[in-house]
Amino acid sequence: MIVSATLPRQDAMRQLLTGIAEDLLAYAALRDLLEQQFQAALRHKASELGAVAEAISTLVDAMQARRALRVALVQRLVGPQGTMMQAFALLKNAAREKMEADWNTLEQAVIACKALSKRNGDLLVEQYSIMQRVLHGEEQIYAPA
């Protein structure tokens, strides 16, 4: 995503901070959706799985768009190789400390959601594998010695 070079730095910082706050809320929603997905998979509720997958996809698309905007805003604020910490360094102490804490919370939410997503994927793969064996039998009942 491209951010105009004429965007005032104050507006770029405001958008950056707003995007982080929105992502904190989005990751909480994603965590809830991933739990719904897991419960639907455990109960073999295909219709619920489809609806939850659509909601997850929509949410992740919005989060991805905010991430791309965040990268562009950081580049606008501190240059092409800029980092979030460099952007936060532009803030006054109290605001910087809050944003660093929010950023750390966001990073932890990402890690937690990745773990939940892996858990869900592992469950779905195992269920698929079992269903394939039930429907088509074992490929090789006796393993060579």
PDB file of C-alpha atoms in Angstrom:
ATOM      1  CA  MET A   1       0.000   0.000   0.000  1.00  0.00           C
ATOM      2  CA  ILE A   2       1.261   3.448  -0.847  1.00  0.00           C
ATOM      3  CA  VAL A   3       0.901   6.349   1.541  1.00  0.00           C
ATOM      4  CA  SER A   4       1.190   9.778   0.017  1.00  0.00           C
ATOM      5  CA  ALA A   5       4.375  11.644   0.818  1.00  0.00           C
ATOM      6  CA  THR A   6       2.165  14.695   1.393  1.00  0.00           C
ATOM      7  CA  LEU A   7       0.323  12.991   4.267  1.00  0.00           C
ATOM      8  CA  PRO A   8       1.183  15.066   7.328  1.00  0.00           C
ATOM      9  CA  ARG A   9       3.350  13.165   9.824  1.00  0.00           C
ATOM     10  CA  GLN A  10       0.823  13.759  12.600  1.00  0.00           C
ATOM     11  CA  ASP A  11      -1.935  12.169  10.481  1.00  0.00           C
ATOM     12  CA  ALA A  12       0.350   9.257   9.591  1.00  0.00           C
ATOM     13  CA  MET A  13       1.082   8.657  13.284  1.00  0.00           C
ATOM     14  CA  ARG A  14      -2.621   8.909  14.147  1.00  0.00           C
ATOM     15  CA  GLN A  15      -3.484   6.330  11.475  1.00  0.00           C
ATOM     16  CA  LEU A  16      -0.690   4.063  12.687  1.00  0.00           C
ATOM     17  CA  LEU A  17      -1.914   4.155  16.292  1.00  0.00           C
ATOM     18  CA  THR A  18      -5.540   3.692  15.238  1.00  0.00           C
ATOM     19  CA  GLY A  19      -4.608   0.656  13.159  1.00  0.00           C
ATOM     20  CA  ILE A  20      -2.847  -0.971  16.104  1.00  0.00           C
ATOM     21  CA  ALA A  21      -5.889  -0.399  18.313  1.00  0.00           C
ATOM     22  CA  GLU A  22      -8.140  -1.878  15.624  1.00  0.00           C
ATOM     23  CA  ASP A  23      -5.881  -4.917  15.304  1.00  0.00           C
ATOM     24  CA  LEU A  24      -5.954  -5.500  19.062  1.00  0.00           C
ATOM     25  CA  LEU A  25      -9.734  -5.772  18.797  1.00  0.00           C
ATOM     26  CA  ALA A  26      -9.513  -7.836  15.617  1.00  0.00           C
ATOM     27  CA  TYR A  27      -7.177 -10.387  17.194  1.00  0.00           C
ATOM     28  CA  ALA A  28      -9.589 -10.819  20.110  1.00  0.00           C
ATOM     29  CA  ALA A  29     -12.347 -11.469  17.569  1.00  0.00           C
ATOM     30  CA  LEU A  30     -10.080 -13.845  15.645  1.00  0.00           C
ATOM     31  CA  ARG A  31      -9.310 -15.769  18.826  1.00  0.00           C
ATOM     32  CA  ASP A  32     -13.072 -16.177  19.398  1.00  0.00           C
ATOM     33  CA  LEU A  33     -13.613 -17.305  15.803  1.00  0.00           C
ATOM     34  CA  LEU A  34     -10.793 -19.827  16.040  1.00  0.00           C
ATOM     35  CA  GLU A  35     -12.373 -21.249  19.185  1.00  0.00           C
ATOM     36  CA  GLN A  36     -15.735 -21.466  17.384  1.00  0.00           C
ATOM     37  CA  GLN A  37     -13.990 -23.220  14.503  1.00  0.00           C
ATOM     38  CA  PHE A  38     -12.416 -25.739  16.874  1.00  0.00           C
ATOM     39  CA  GLN A  39     -15.732 -26.468  18.585  1.00  0.00           C
ATOM     40  CA  ALA A  40     -17.491 -26.874  15.226  1.00  0.00           C
ATOM     41  CA  ALA A  41     -14.757 -29.244  14.043  1.00  0.00           C
ATOM     42  CA  LEU A  42     -15.008 -31.305  17.230  1.00  0.00           C
ATOM     43  CA  ARG A  43     -18.750 -31.639  16.693  1.00  0.00           C
ATOM     44  CA  HIS A  44     -18.427 -32.248  12.912  1.00  0.00           C
ATOM     45  CA  LYS A  45     -20.677 -29.267  12.138  1.00  0.00           C
ATOM     46  CA  ALA A  46     -19.804 -28.617   8.504  1.00  0.00           C
ATOM     47  CA  SER A  47     -22.258 -25.736   8.068  1.00  0.00           C
ATOM     48  CA  GLU A  48     -20.828 -23.942  11.102  1.00  0.00           C
ATOM     49  CA  LEU A  49     -17.285 -24.585   9.853  1.00  0.00           C
ATOM     50  CA  GLY A  50     -18.121 -22.914   6.547  1.00  0.00           C
ATOM     51  CA  ALA A  51     -19.637 -19.852   8.177  1.00  0.00           C
ATOM     52  CA  VAL A  52     -16.743 -19.489  10.622  1.00  0.00           C
ATOM     53  CA  ALA A  53     -14.183 -19.939   7.839  1.00  0.00           C
ATOM     54  CA  GLU A  54     -15.851 -17.128   5.876  1.00  0.00           C
ATOM     55  CA  ALA A  55     -15.820 -14.856   8.939  1.00  0.00           C
ATOM     56  CA  ILE A  56     -12.157 -15.676   9.595  1.00  0.00           C
ATOM     57  CA  SER A  57     -11.254 -14.958   5.978  1.00  0.00           C
ATOM     58  CA  THR A  58     -13.025 -11.595   6.010  1.00  0.00           C
ATOM     59  CA  LEU A  59     -11.396 -10.605   9.289  1.00  0.00           C
ATOM     60  CA  VAL A  60      -7.921 -11.698   8.186  1.00  0.00           C
ATOM     61  CA  ASP A  61      -8.270  -9.772   4.909  1.00  0.00           C
ATOM     62  CA  ALA A  62      -9.024  -6.589   6.860  1.00  0.00           C
ATOM     63  CA  MET A  63      -6.111  -7.257   9.213  1.00  0.00           C
ATOM     64  CA  GLN A  64      -3.789  -7.828   6.260  1.00  0.00           C
ATOM     65  CA  ALA A  65      -4.863  -4.519   4.729  1.00  0.00           C
ATOM     66  CA  ARG A  66      -4.124  -2.749   8.033  1.00  0.00           C
ATOM     67  CA  ARG A  67      -0.717  -4.447   8.220  1.00  0.00           C
ATOM     68  CA  ALA A  68       0.154  -3.227   4.714  1.00  0.00           C
ATOM     69  CA  LEU A  69      -0.992   0.285   5.640  1.00  0.00           C
ATOM     70  CA  ARG A  70       1.030   0.093   8.874  1.00  0.00           C
ATOM     71  CA  VAL A  71       4.194  -0.745   6.917  1.00  0.00           C
ATOM     72  CA  ALA A  72       3.567   2.158   4.548  1.00  0.00           C
ATOM     73  CA  LEU A  73       2.884   4.551   7.428  1.00  0.00           C
ATOM     74  CA  VAL A  74       6.079   3.551   9.232  1.00  0.00           C
ATOM     75  CA  GLN A  75       8.009   4.108   6.007  1.00  0.00           C
ATOM     76  CA  ARG A  76       6.393   7.542   5.706  1.00  0.00           C
ATOM     77  CA  LEU A  77       7.345   8.380   9.297  1.00  0.00           C
ATOM     78  CA  VAL A  78      10.904   6.999   9.575  1.00  0.00           C
ATOM     79  CA  GLY A  79      12.042   5.963   6.108  1.00  0.00           C
ATOM     80  CA  PRO A  80      12.070   2.853   3.920  1.00  0.00           C
ATOM     81  CA  GLN A  81      13.900   0.646   6.442  1.00  0.00           C
ATOM     82  CA  GLY A  82      11.946   1.975   9.414  1.00  0.00           C
ATOM     83  CA  THR A  83      10.712  -0.158  12.280  1.00  0.00           C
ATOM     84  CA  MET A  84       7.775   0.168  14.632  1.00  0.00           C
ATOM     85  CA  MET A  85      10.126   0.976  17.518  1.00  0.00           C
ATOM     86  CA  GLN A  86      11.633   3.825  15.492  1.00  0.00           C
ATOM     87  CA  ALA A  87       8.138   5.142  14.798  1.00  0.00           C
ATOM     88  CA  PHE A  88       7.195   4.848  18.471  1.00  0.00           C
ATOM     89  CA  ALA A  89      10.365   6.758  19.390  1.00  0.00           C
ATOM     90  CA  LEU A  90       8.751   9.806  17.741  1.00  0.00           C
ATOM     91  CA  LEU A  91       6.105   9.855  20.490  1.00  0.00           C
ATOM     92  CA  LYS A  92       6.356  11.510  23.889  1.00  0.00           C
ATOM     93  CA  ASN A  93       7.207   9.224  26.836  1.00  0.00           C
ATOM     94  CA  ALA A  94       3.723   8.284  28.080  1.00  0.00           C
ATOM     95  CA  ALA A  95       2.333   7.780  24.575  1.00  0.00           C
ATOM     96  CA  ARG A  96       5.429   5.840  23.512  1.00  0.00           C
ATOM     97  CA  GLU A  97       5.232   3.533  26.526  1.00  0.00           C
ATOM     98  CA  LYS A  98       1.539   2.864  25.875  1.00  0.00           C
ATOM     99  CA  MET A  99       2.116   2.097  22.207  1.00  0.00           C
ATOM    100  CA  GLU A 100       5.080  -0.157  22.951  1.00  0.00           C
ATOM    101  CA  ALA A 101       2.911  -2.046  25.445  1.00  0.00           C
ATOM    102  CA  ASP A 102       0.056  -2.253  22.915  1.00  0.00           C
ATOM    103  CA  TRP A 103       2.497  -3.463  20.260  1.00  0.00           C
ATOM    104  CA  ASN A 104       3.803  -6.173  22.606  1.00  0.00           C
ATOM    105  CA  THR A 105       0.213  -7.193  23.390  1.00  0.00           C
ATOM    106  CA  LEU A 106      -0.506  -7.349  19.662  1.00  0.00           C
ATOM    107  CA  GLU A 107       2.566  -9.508  19.053  1.00  0.00           C
ATOM    108  CA  GLN A 108       1.421 -11.912  21.792  1.00  0.00           C
ATOM    109  CA  ALA A 109      -2.075 -12.031  20.275  1.00  0.00           C
ATOM    110  CA  VAL A 110      -0.555 -12.944  16.899  1.00  0.00           C
ATOM    111  CA  ILE A 111       1.427 -15.781  18.493  1.00  0.00           C
ATOM    112  CA  ALA A 112      -1.647 -17.053  20.361  1.00  0.00           C
ATOM    113  CA  CYS A 113      -3.814 -16.986  17.235  1.00  0.00           C
ATOM    114  CA  LYS A 114      -1.149 -18.793  15.215  1.00  0.00           C
ATOM    115  CA  ALA A 115      -1.096 -21.534  17.857  1.00  0.00           C
ATOM    116  CA  LEU A 116      -4.907 -21.816  17.807  1.00  0.00           C
ATOM    117  CA  SER A 117      -4.890 -21.896  14.022  1.00  0.00           C
ATOM    118  CA  LYS A 118      -2.315 -24.694  14.024  1.00  0.00           C
ATOM    119  CA  ARG A 119      -4.350 -26.622  16.589  1.00  0.00           C
ATOM    120  CA  ASN A 120      -7.454 -26.278  14.419  1.00  0.00           C
ATOM    121  CA  GLY A 121      -5.593 -27.241  11.266  1.00  0.00           C
ATOM    122  CA  ASP A 122      -4.108 -30.311  12.939  1.00  0.00           C
ATOM    123  CA  LEU A 123      -7.572 -31.406  14.097  1.00  0.00           C
ATOM    124  CA  LEU A 124      -9.095 -30.907  10.647  1.00  0.00           C
ATOM    125  CA  VAL A 125      -6.259 -32.784   8.943  1.00  0.00           C
ATOM    126  CA  GLU A 126      -6.606 -35.674  11.385  1.00  0.00           C
ATOM    127  CA  GLN A 127     -10.368 -35.797  10.844  1.00  0.00           C
ATOM    128  CA  TYR A 128      -9.871 -35.773   7.089  1.00  0.00           C
ATOM    129  CA  SER A 129      -7.292 -38.547   7.332  1.00  0.00           C
ATOM    130  CA  ILE A 130      -9.623 -40.697   9.431  1.00  0.00           C
ATOM    131  CA  MET A 131     -12.507 -40.104   7.023  1.00  0.00           C
ATOM    132  CA  GLN A 132     -10.330 -41.073   4.061  1.00  0.00           C
ATOM    133  CA  ARG A 133      -9.349 -44.319   5.795  1.00  0.00           C
ATOM    134  CA  VAL A 134     -12.988 -45.067   6.639  1.00  0.00           C
ATOM    135  CA  LEU A 135     -14.195 -44.381   3.095  1.00  0.00           C
ATOM    136  CA  HIS A 136     -11.320 -45.872   1.131  1.00  0.00           C
ATOM    137  CA  GLY A 137      -9.685 -48.288   3.544  1.00  0.00           C
ATOM    138  CA  GLU A 138      -6.058 -48.465   4.445  1.00  0.00           C
ATOM    139  CA  GLU A 139      -3.653 -48.100   1.551  1.00  0.00           C
ATOM    140  CA  GLN A 140      -1.477 -50.781   2.968  1.00  0.00           C
ATOM    141  CA  ILE A 141      -2.888 -52.962   5.712  1.00  0.00           C
ATOM    142  CA  TYR A 142       0.310 -54.924   6.195  1.00  0.00           C
ATOM    143  CA  ALA A 143       3.519 -53.007   6.236  1.00  0.00           C
ATOM    144  CA  PRO A 144       6.525 -54.760   4.730  1.00  0.00           C
ATOM    145  CA  ALA A 145       8.852 -56.207   7.330  1.00  0.00           C
TER     146      ALA A 145
END
